[in-house]
């Protein structure tokens, strides 16, 4: 059986980034750039004032000195005056520095009278001036290919006047739930019926990373129904099925996938929960068959599907970084399996990240998923951990500051 890491690597190595498209800056937020972004102009574009105040020659400005005010430059104003010895020009934040000036004195450090200004404090050359190109020089590579565009990156692209950005197309992901017992949310409940929640959980997780879910509904546990729905799902970039992949007597999903030309790459991973996960490829399109228990479905999506979808959308960072966090109470586990434990994550009084099981780890227990902020990875070669042991944990939910 494949290990957690073998399965993840095999999946990620099997997929490629989708085609590139140009989108407007507004639509680029949250997506990954398909190219390195190189500065096409300096930032700032010109020397300008960082404060509202007076442009002066620093050498004129001994404390108590009065200068005559020879002009005024608002932000966006033209340079129609200069600073001669013994004079000052009134200037607003963002306005270009007039010739002759080498410092700005903020209003707060002056006393103003009509046409004159008295300097109260000390003034050094360069005070409160933002120099041309001090932030970014033309030709600097500022954003690496595959970086998620946060508001900060969008701000930079806007500053360069780049209104259209190359990104990889959003991946379209078909979601198919399977099972004779399943019912849709708004159906009249039947005896033994189970409401299909997996499609909704998967759709939410897909949306969270900027991909596009396609709801295929429910296929029944028979070949005809599966053939039809899976056939539809194979039209998308990615197909995710849930349930029908354990060793139950009506678990036909893998059989039908094979019949429709999906080459199975593996079935079963040495993890808990999520062991019966299957993965296959049809041409360049990946097909994930996730186990049906809602907790297993969500966790296997998080660990195996999400990185693949991110790669298809051109992201550079596919896996969430693992933090070290101290366990607050002992845990027992099954020896020889990697366990993906749902954990409550907190900061202790010293500001360190600490974790504890978020509750019953049975895959039937959804509540424990609700109370979890992270997933801790418990090593296969352990059967217990003690309180105070340090574990690898990653957070649940979207975050882009670390590039994922
Ligand atoms: P299976 O993998 O088909 O044995 O399903 C495992 C468990 O997950 C069963 O209790 C199913 O009723 C449940 N299950 C399967 N699919 C869904 C779904 N779409 N929504 C909620 N529960 C499901
Ligand atoms: Mg079933």
Coordinates of C-alpha atoms and ligand atoms in Angstrom, one line a residue:
X1 CA 0.0 0.0 0.0
X2 CA 1.2 3.5 -0.8
X3 CA 2.3 5.8 2.0
X4 CA 0.7 9.2 2.5
X5 CA 3.7 10.9 0.9
X6 CA 4.0 8.4 -2.0
X7 CA 0.3 8.9 -2.8
X8 CA 0.5 12.7 -2.7
X9 CA 3.6 12.8 -4.8
X10 CA 2.2 10.4 -7.4
X11 CA -0.9 12.5 -7.7
X12 CA 0.9 15.8 -8.0
X13 CA 3.3 14.4 -10.5
X14 CA 0.4 13.2 -12.7
X15 CA -1.1 16.6 -13.3
X16 CA 0.0 19.7 -15.3
X17 CA -1.0 23.4 -15.2
X18 CA -4.0 24.2 -17.4
X19 CA -4.0 26.7 -20.3
X20 CA -3.1 30.4 -19.6
X21 CA -5.7 33.1 -20.0
X22 CA -5.6 36.9 -19.6
X23 CA -7.9 38.3 -16.9
X24 CA -8.6 41.7 -15.6
X25 CA -6.8 42.8 -12.4
X26 CA -10.1 42.5 -10.6
X27 CA -10.5 38.9 -11.5
X28 CA -6.8 38.1 -10.9
X29 CA -7.1 38.4 -7.1
X30 CA -6.7 35.1 -5.3
X31 CA -5.3 33.4 -8.5
X32 CA -1.7 32.5 -9.2
X33 CA 0.4 34.5 -11.8
X34 CA 1.3 32.4 -14.9
X35 CA 4.5 34.5 -15.4
X36 CA 7.2 36.3 -13.4
X37 CA 6.2 40.0 -13.0
X38 CA 9.1 42.4 -13.8
X39 CA 8.8 46.1 -13.0
X40 CA 8.3 48.1 -16.1
X41 CA 8.9 51.4 -14.4
X42 CA 10.4 52.7 -11.1
X43 CA 8.4 53.0 -7.9
X44 CA 8.0 55.8 -6.9
X45 CA 7.9 57.2 -10.4
X46 CA 9.5 60.5 -9.3
X47 CA 10.9 62.0 -6.1
X48 CA 8.0 63.1 -4.0
X49 CA 7.0 64.3 -0.6
X50 CA 6.1 61.9 2.2
X51 CA 4.4 64.6 4.3
X52 CA 2.3 67.8 4.0
X53 CA 4.7 70.6 4.8
X54 CA 7.4 72.7 3.2
X55 CA 10.1 71.8 0.7
X56 CA 13.4 73.3 1.8
X57 CA 17.1 73.3 1.5
X58 CA 18.3 71.4 4.7
X59 CA 21.3 73.7 5.1
X60 CA 19.0 76.8 5.4
X61 CA 17.1 75.2 8.3
X62 CA 18.7 76.0 11.6
X63 CA 16.0 75.9 14.3
X64 CA 14.1 79.2 14.5
X65 CA 15.0 80.3 11.0
X66 CA 12.2 82.0 9.0
X67 CA 12.0 81.3 5.2
X68 CA 9.9 83.1 2.7
X69 CA 7.3 80.9 1.0
X70 CA 7.7 81.1 -2.8
X71 CA 5.2 78.7 -4.2
X72 CA 2.7 75.8 -3.6
X73 CA 2.7 72.3 -5.1
X74 CA -0.4 70.1 -4.4
X75 CA -0.3 66.3 -5.1
X76 CA -0.6 65.9 -8.8
X77 CA 0.6 69.5 -9.3
X78 CA 3.2 70.6 -11.8
X79 CA 6.7 71.8 -11.0
X80 CA 6.3 75.5 -11.6
X81 CA 8.7 76.8 -8.9
X82 CA 12.0 76.0 -7.3
X83 CA 13.5 76.4 -3.9
X84 CA 16.1 79.2 -3.8
X85 CA 18.4 79.7 -0.8
X86 CA 16.4 81.2 2.1
X87 CA 13.0 80.1 0.7
X88 CA 10.6 77.3 1.0
X89 CA 7.7 75.9 -1.1
X90 CA 4.5 74.6 0.4
X91 CA 4.0 71.0 -0.6
X92 CA 1.5 68.3 -0.1
X93 CA 2.0 64.5 0.3
X94 CA 2.8 62.8 -3.0
X95 CA 3.6 66.1 -4.8
X96 CA 6.9 66.2 -6.8
X97 CA 9.9 67.7 -5.1
X98 CA 10.8 71.1 -6.6
X99 CA 14.3 71.6 -7.9
X100 CA 16.7 72.9 -5.2
X101 CA 14.9 71.3 -2.3
X102 CA 16.5 68.4 -0.5
X103 CA 14.2 67.9 2.5
X104 CA 10.6 68.3 3.6
X105 CA 9.6 69.9 6.9
X106 CA 6.2 68.7 8.1
X107 CA 3.6 71.4 9.0
X108 CA 3.7 70.1 12.6
X109 CA 7.4 71.2 12.9
X110 CA 6.8 74.7 11.6
X111 CA 5.1 77.9 12.6
X112 CA 3.2 79.5 9.6
X113 CA 2.5 83.1 9.0
X114 CA 1.4 84.7 5.7
X115 CA 4.0 84.1 3.0
X116 CA 6.5 82.9 5.7
X117 CA 7.3 79.8 7.6
X118 CA 9.5 79.4 10.7
X119 CA 11.4 76.1 11.1
X120 CA 11.1 74.7 14.7
X121 CA 13.1 71.5 14.7
X122 CA 16.2 70.0 13.1
X123 CA 16.2 69.2 9.4
X124 CA 18.4 66.7 7.7
X125 CA 19.0 66.2 4.0
X126 CA 16.5 63.7 2.6
X127 CA 14.0 64.1 5.4
X128 CA 10.5 62.9 4.3
X129 CA 11.4 62.5 0.7
X130 CA 10.4 59.4 -1.1
X131 CA 13.1 59.0 -3.8
X132 CA 12.4 57.8 -7.3
X133 CA 12.9 54.0 -7.5
X134 CA 13.7 53.7 -3.8
X135 CA 11.1 51.0 -3.5
X136 CA 11.4 49.2 -6.9
X137 CA 13.7 49.7 -9.9
X138 CA 12.7 49.0 -13.5
X139 CA 13.7 45.5 -14.4
X140 CA 13.4 44.1 -10.8
X141 CA 11.6 40.8 -10.7
X142 CA 8.9 41.5 -8.1
X143 CA 6.4 38.6 -8.2
X144 CA 7.5 35.1 -9.0
X145 CA 5.5 32.9 -11.3
X146 CA 3.0 30.8 -9.4
X147 CA 2.5 33.4 -6.6
X148 CA -1.0 33.9 -5.3
X149 CA -2.1 37.4 -5.9
X150 CA -3.1 39.0 -2.6
X151 CA -4.2 42.6 -2.3
X152 CA -0.5 43.6 -1.9
X153 CA 0.4 42.0 -5.3
X154 CA -2.7 43.5 -6.9
X155 CA -1.6 46.9 -5.6
X156 CA 1.8 46.5 -7.2
X157 CA 0.4 45.4 -10.5
X158 CA -1.9 48.3 -10.5
X159 CA 1.0 50.7 -9.7
X160 CA 2.7 49.4 -12.8
X161 CA -0.4 50.0 -14.9
X162 CA -0.9 46.3 -15.6
X163 CA -4.6 45.9 -16.0
X164 CA -4.6 42.4 -17.6
X165 CA -2.7 39.5 -16.0
X166 CA -1.8 36.1 -17.3
X167 CA -3.2 33.3 -15.0
X168 CA -4.0 29.7 -15.5
X169 CA -7.6 28.9 -16.2
X170 CA -9.8 27.9 -13.3
X171 CA -10.0 24.2 -13.0
X172 CA -13.6 22.8 -13.5
X173 CA -14.2 20.0 -11.1
X174 CA -17.2 17.6 -11.5
X175 CA -18.5 16.3 -8.2
X176 CA -20.4 13.0 -8.1
X177 CA -21.8 11.5 -4.9
X178 CA -22.7 7.8 -5.2
X179 CA -25.0 5.6 -3.1
X180 CA -28.5 4.1 -3.1
X181 CA -29.1 5.6 0.3
X182 CA -28.4 9.2 -0.7
X183 CA -31.0 11.9 -0.9
X184 CA -30.8 15.5 -2.0
X185 CA -31.3 18.2 0.6
X186 CA -34.8 19.2 -0.4
X187 CA -36.2 15.7 -0.9
X188 CA -38.9 14.1 1.3
X189 CA -36.9 12.0 3.8
X190 CA -37.2 8.2 3.2
X191 CA -36.5 5.5 5.7
X192 CA -32.8 4.8 5.8
X193 CA -32.1 7.8 3.6
X194 CA -28.9 9.8 4.2
X195 CA -28.6 13.3 3.0
X196 CA -25.9 14.0 0.4
X197 CA -23.6 16.4 2.2
X198 CA -20.4 15.4 0.5
X199 CA -21.2 17.3 -2.7
X200 CA -21.7 20.5 -0.8
X201 CA -18.6 20.1 1.3
X202 CA -16.5 19.4 -1.8
X203 CA -18.0 22.3 -3.7
X204 CA -17.2 24.6 -0.8
X205 CA -13.6 23.3 -0.6
X206 CA -13.3 23.7 -4.4
X207 CA -14.6 27.3 -4.3
X208 CA -12.3 28.1 -1.4
X209 CA -9.3 27.7 -3.7
X210 CA -10.8 29.6 -6.7
X211 CA -11.7 26.5 -8.7
X212 CA -15.1 25.8 -10.2
X213 CA -17.4 23.1 -8.9
X214 CA -19.9 21.3 -11.2
X215 CA -22.6 19.5 -9.3
X216 CA -23.5 16.2 -10.9
X217 CA -25.8 15.1 -8.1
X218 CA -26.1 11.4 -7.1
X219 CA -25.4 8.2 -9.0
X220 CA -27.0 5.0 -7.7
X221 CA -25.0 1.9 -6.8
X222 CA -25.6 0.2 -10.2
X223 CA -23.5 0.2 -13.4
X224 CA -26.1 2.0 -15.6
X225 CA -26.4 5.0 -13.3
X226 CA -22.7 5.1 -12.6
X227 CA -21.8 4.8 -16.3
X228 CA -24.1 7.7 -17.2
X229 CA -23.0 10.1 -14.4
X230 CA -19.3 9.3 -14.5
X231 CA -19.5 9.7 -18.3
X232 CA -20.8 13.2 -17.7
X233 CA -18.2 13.9 -15.1
X234 CA -15.3 12.9 -17.3
X235 CA -16.1 16.0 -19.5
X236 CA -14.8 18.2 -16.8
X237 CA -11.1 18.9 -16.1
X238 CA -11.3 16.8 -12.9
X239 CA -13.8 14.3 -11.6
X240 CA -14.2 13.6 -7.9
X241 CA -16.5 10.8 -6.8
X242 CA -17.4 10.1 -3.2
X243 CA -18.3 6.7 -1.7
X244 CA -18.6 3.3 -3.3
X245 CA -14.8 2.6 -3.2
X246 CA -14.6 0.4 -0.1
X247 CA -14.9 -3.3 -0.3
X248 CA -18.7 -3.3 0.0
X249 CA -20.8 -5.5 -2.3
X250 CA -22.2 -2.5 -4.2
X251 CA -18.9 -0.6 -4.6
X252 CA -18.8 -0.5 -8.4
X253 CA -17.2 2.9 -8.8
X254 CA -13.7 1.7 -9.7
X255 CA -15.0 -0.9 -12.1
X256 CA -17.1 1.7 -14.0
X257 CA -14.2 4.1 -14.1
X258 CA -12.0 1.5 -15.7
X259 CA -14.7 0.7 -18.2
X260 CA -14.8 4.4 -19.2
X261 CA -11.1 4.5 -19.8
X262 CA -9.8 5.7 -16.5
X263 CA -6.4 4.2 -15.8
X264 CA -6.2 3.4 -12.1
X265 CA -2.9 4.6 -10.5
X266 CA -3.6 3.3 -7.0
X267 CA -6.3 2.2 -4.7
X268 CA -5.7 2.5 -0.9
X269 CA -3.3 4.6 1.0
X270 CA -1.8 3.7 4.3
X271 CA -3.6 6.4 6.3
X272 CA -6.5 6.8 8.7
X273 CA -9.0 8.1 7.8
X274 CA -9.2 7.8 4.0
X275 CA -7.6 4.4 3.4
X276 CA -9.8 3.3 0.4
X277 CA -9.0 6.4 -1.7
X278 CA -8.5 5.6 -5.4
X279 CA -6.8 7.7 -8.0
X280 CA -6.7 7.4 -11.7
X281 CA -6.0 9.3 -14.9
X282 CA -8.0 9.6 -18.1
X283 CA -5.7 11.2 -20.6
X284 CA -4.5 14.4 -18.8
X285 CA -7.5 14.5 -16.5
X286 CA -7.3 13.2 -12.9
X287 CA -10.1 11.2 -11.3
X288 CA -10.3 11.0 -7.5
X289 CA -12.5 8.4 -5.8
X290 CA -12.8 9.4 -2.2
X291 CA -14.3 7.4 0.6
X292 CA -17.9 8.3 1.5
X293 CA -17.8 9.1 5.1
X294 CA -18.1 12.9 5.2
X295 CA -15.0 13.3 7.4
X296 CA -12.9 11.0 5.2
X297 CA -14.2 12.8 2.1
X298 CA -13.1 16.2 3.4
X299 CA -9.8 15.1 4.8
X300 CA -8.8 13.2 1.6
X301 CA -9.8 16.3 -0.5
X302 CA -7.6 18.5 1.7
X303 CA -4.6 16.2 1.6
X304 CA -4.7 14.8 -1.9
X305 CA -7.1 16.7 -4.2
X306 CA -6.4 20.3 -3.2
X307 CA -2.6 20.2 -4.0
X308 CA -3.4 18.7 -7.5
X309 CA -6.0 21.4 -8.2
X310 CA -3.6 24.1 -7.1
X311 CA -0.9 22.7 -9.4
X312 CA -3.4 22.7 -12.3
X313 CA -4.1 26.4 -11.6
X314 CA -0.4 27.2 -11.7
X315 CA 0.3 27.6 -8.0
X316 CA 3.9 27.3 -6.9
X317 CA 3.2 26.2 -3.3
X318 CA 1.0 23.1 -3.3
X319 CA 1.3 21.8 0.2
X320 CA 0.4 23.7 3.3
X321 CA 3.4 24.2 5.6
X322 CA 3.7 22.0 8.6
X323 CA 4.0 23.8 12.0
X324 CA 5.3 22.2 15.1
X325 CA 2.8 22.2 17.9
X326 CA 2.8 20.7 21.4
X327 CA 0.2 18.1 22.2
X328 CA -1.7 19.0 25.4
X329 CA -2.8 15.5 26.2
X330 CA -1.6 12.0 25.3
X331 CA -3.1 10.2 22.3
X332 CA -3.2 6.5 21.2
X333 CA -3.2 5.4 17.6
X334 CA -3.1 2.4 15.4
X335 CA 0.5 1.3 14.8
X336 CA 1.7 1.2 11.2
X337 CA -0.7 3.8 9.8
X338 CA -0.3 7.5 9.3
X339 CA -3.1 9.1 11.2
X340 CA -4.6 12.5 10.1
X341 CA -5.9 13.7 13.5
X342 CA -8.4 16.5 13.7
X343 CA -7.1 18.9 16.2
X344 CA -8.2 22.0 18.0
X345 CA -5.4 24.6 17.7
X346 CA -4.9 27.2 20.3
X347 CA -2.2 29.7 21.3
X348 CA -1.1 29.3 24.9
X349 CA -0.1 32.1 27.3
X350 CA 3.4 32.3 25.7
X351 CA 1.8 32.6 22.3
X352 CA 2.9 29.1 21.2
X353 CA 0.7 26.9 19.1
X354 CA -0.7 24.0 21.1
X355 CA -3.0 21.3 19.9
X356 CA -5.4 18.7 21.3
X357 CA -7.7 16.2 19.7
X358 CA -10.9 18.0 18.7
X359 CA -12.9 15.0 19.9
X360 CA -13.9 11.5 18.8
X361 CA -11.7 10.6 15.8
X362 CA -14.2 8.1 14.4
X363 CA -14.9 9.1 10.8
X364 CA -18.6 9.1 11.5
X365 CA -18.2 12.1 13.8
X366 CA -18.7 15.3 12.0
X367 CA -18.7 17.5 15.1
X368 CA -15.0 16.8 15.6
X369 CA -14.3 18.2 12.1
X370 CA -16.3 21.4 13.1
X371 CA -14.2 21.8 16.2
X372 CA -10.9 21.3 14.4
X373 CA -8.7 24.1 13.1
X374 CA -5.9 21.8 11.9
X375 CA -4.8 18.4 11.0
X376 CA -1.9 16.7 12.9
X377 CA 0.1 14.1 11.2
X378 CA 0.8 11.1 13.5
X379 CA 3.6 8.9 12.2
X380 CA 3.0 5.3 11.1
X381 CA 5.7 4.0 13.4
X382 CA 4.2 5.2 16.6
X383 CA 1.3 3.8 18.6
X384 CA 1.0 6.7 21.1
X385 CA 2.2 10.2 21.8
X386 CA 2.6 11.7 25.3
X387 CA 1.5 15.1 26.5
X388 CA 4.1 17.7 25.5
X389 CA 5.2 15.8 22.4
X390 CA 5.7 18.0 19.4
X391 CA 3.7 17.2 16.3
X392 CA 3.5 18.3 12.7
X393 CA 0.3 20.1 12.0
X394 CA -1.2 22.2 9.2
X395 CA -4.2 24.5 9.4
X396 CA -7.5 24.0 7.8
X397 CA -9.1 26.8 5.8
X398 CA -7.7 29.2 3.2
X399 CA -4.6 31.2 3.7
X400 CA -2.3 32.8 1.1
X401 CA 0.3 34.7 3.1
X402 CA 2.6 31.7 2.9
X403 CA 1.9 31.2 -0.7
X404 CA -0.7 28.4 -0.6
Ligands
LIG1 P1 -19.4 4.0 1.3 O1 -18.0 4.4 1.0 O2 -20.3 3.9 0.1 O3 -19.4 2.7 2.1 O4 -20.1 5.1 2.3 C1 -19.6 5.2 3.6 C2 -20.5 6.0 4.4 O5 -20.6 7.4 4.0 C3 -21.9 5.5 4.4 O6 -22.5 5.6 5.7 C4 -22.6 6.5 3.5 O7 -24.0 6.6 3.8 C5 -21.9 7.8 3.8 N1 -22.0 8.6 2.6 C6 -21.7 8.2 1.4 N2 -21.9 9.2 0.5 C7 -22.3 10.3 1.2 C8 -22.7 11.6 0.8 N3 -22.6 12.0 -0.4 N4 -23.1 12.4 1.8 C9 -23.1 12.0 3.1 N5 -22.8 10.8 3.5 C10 -22.4 9.9 2.6
LIG2 MG1 -22.1 3.2 -0.6

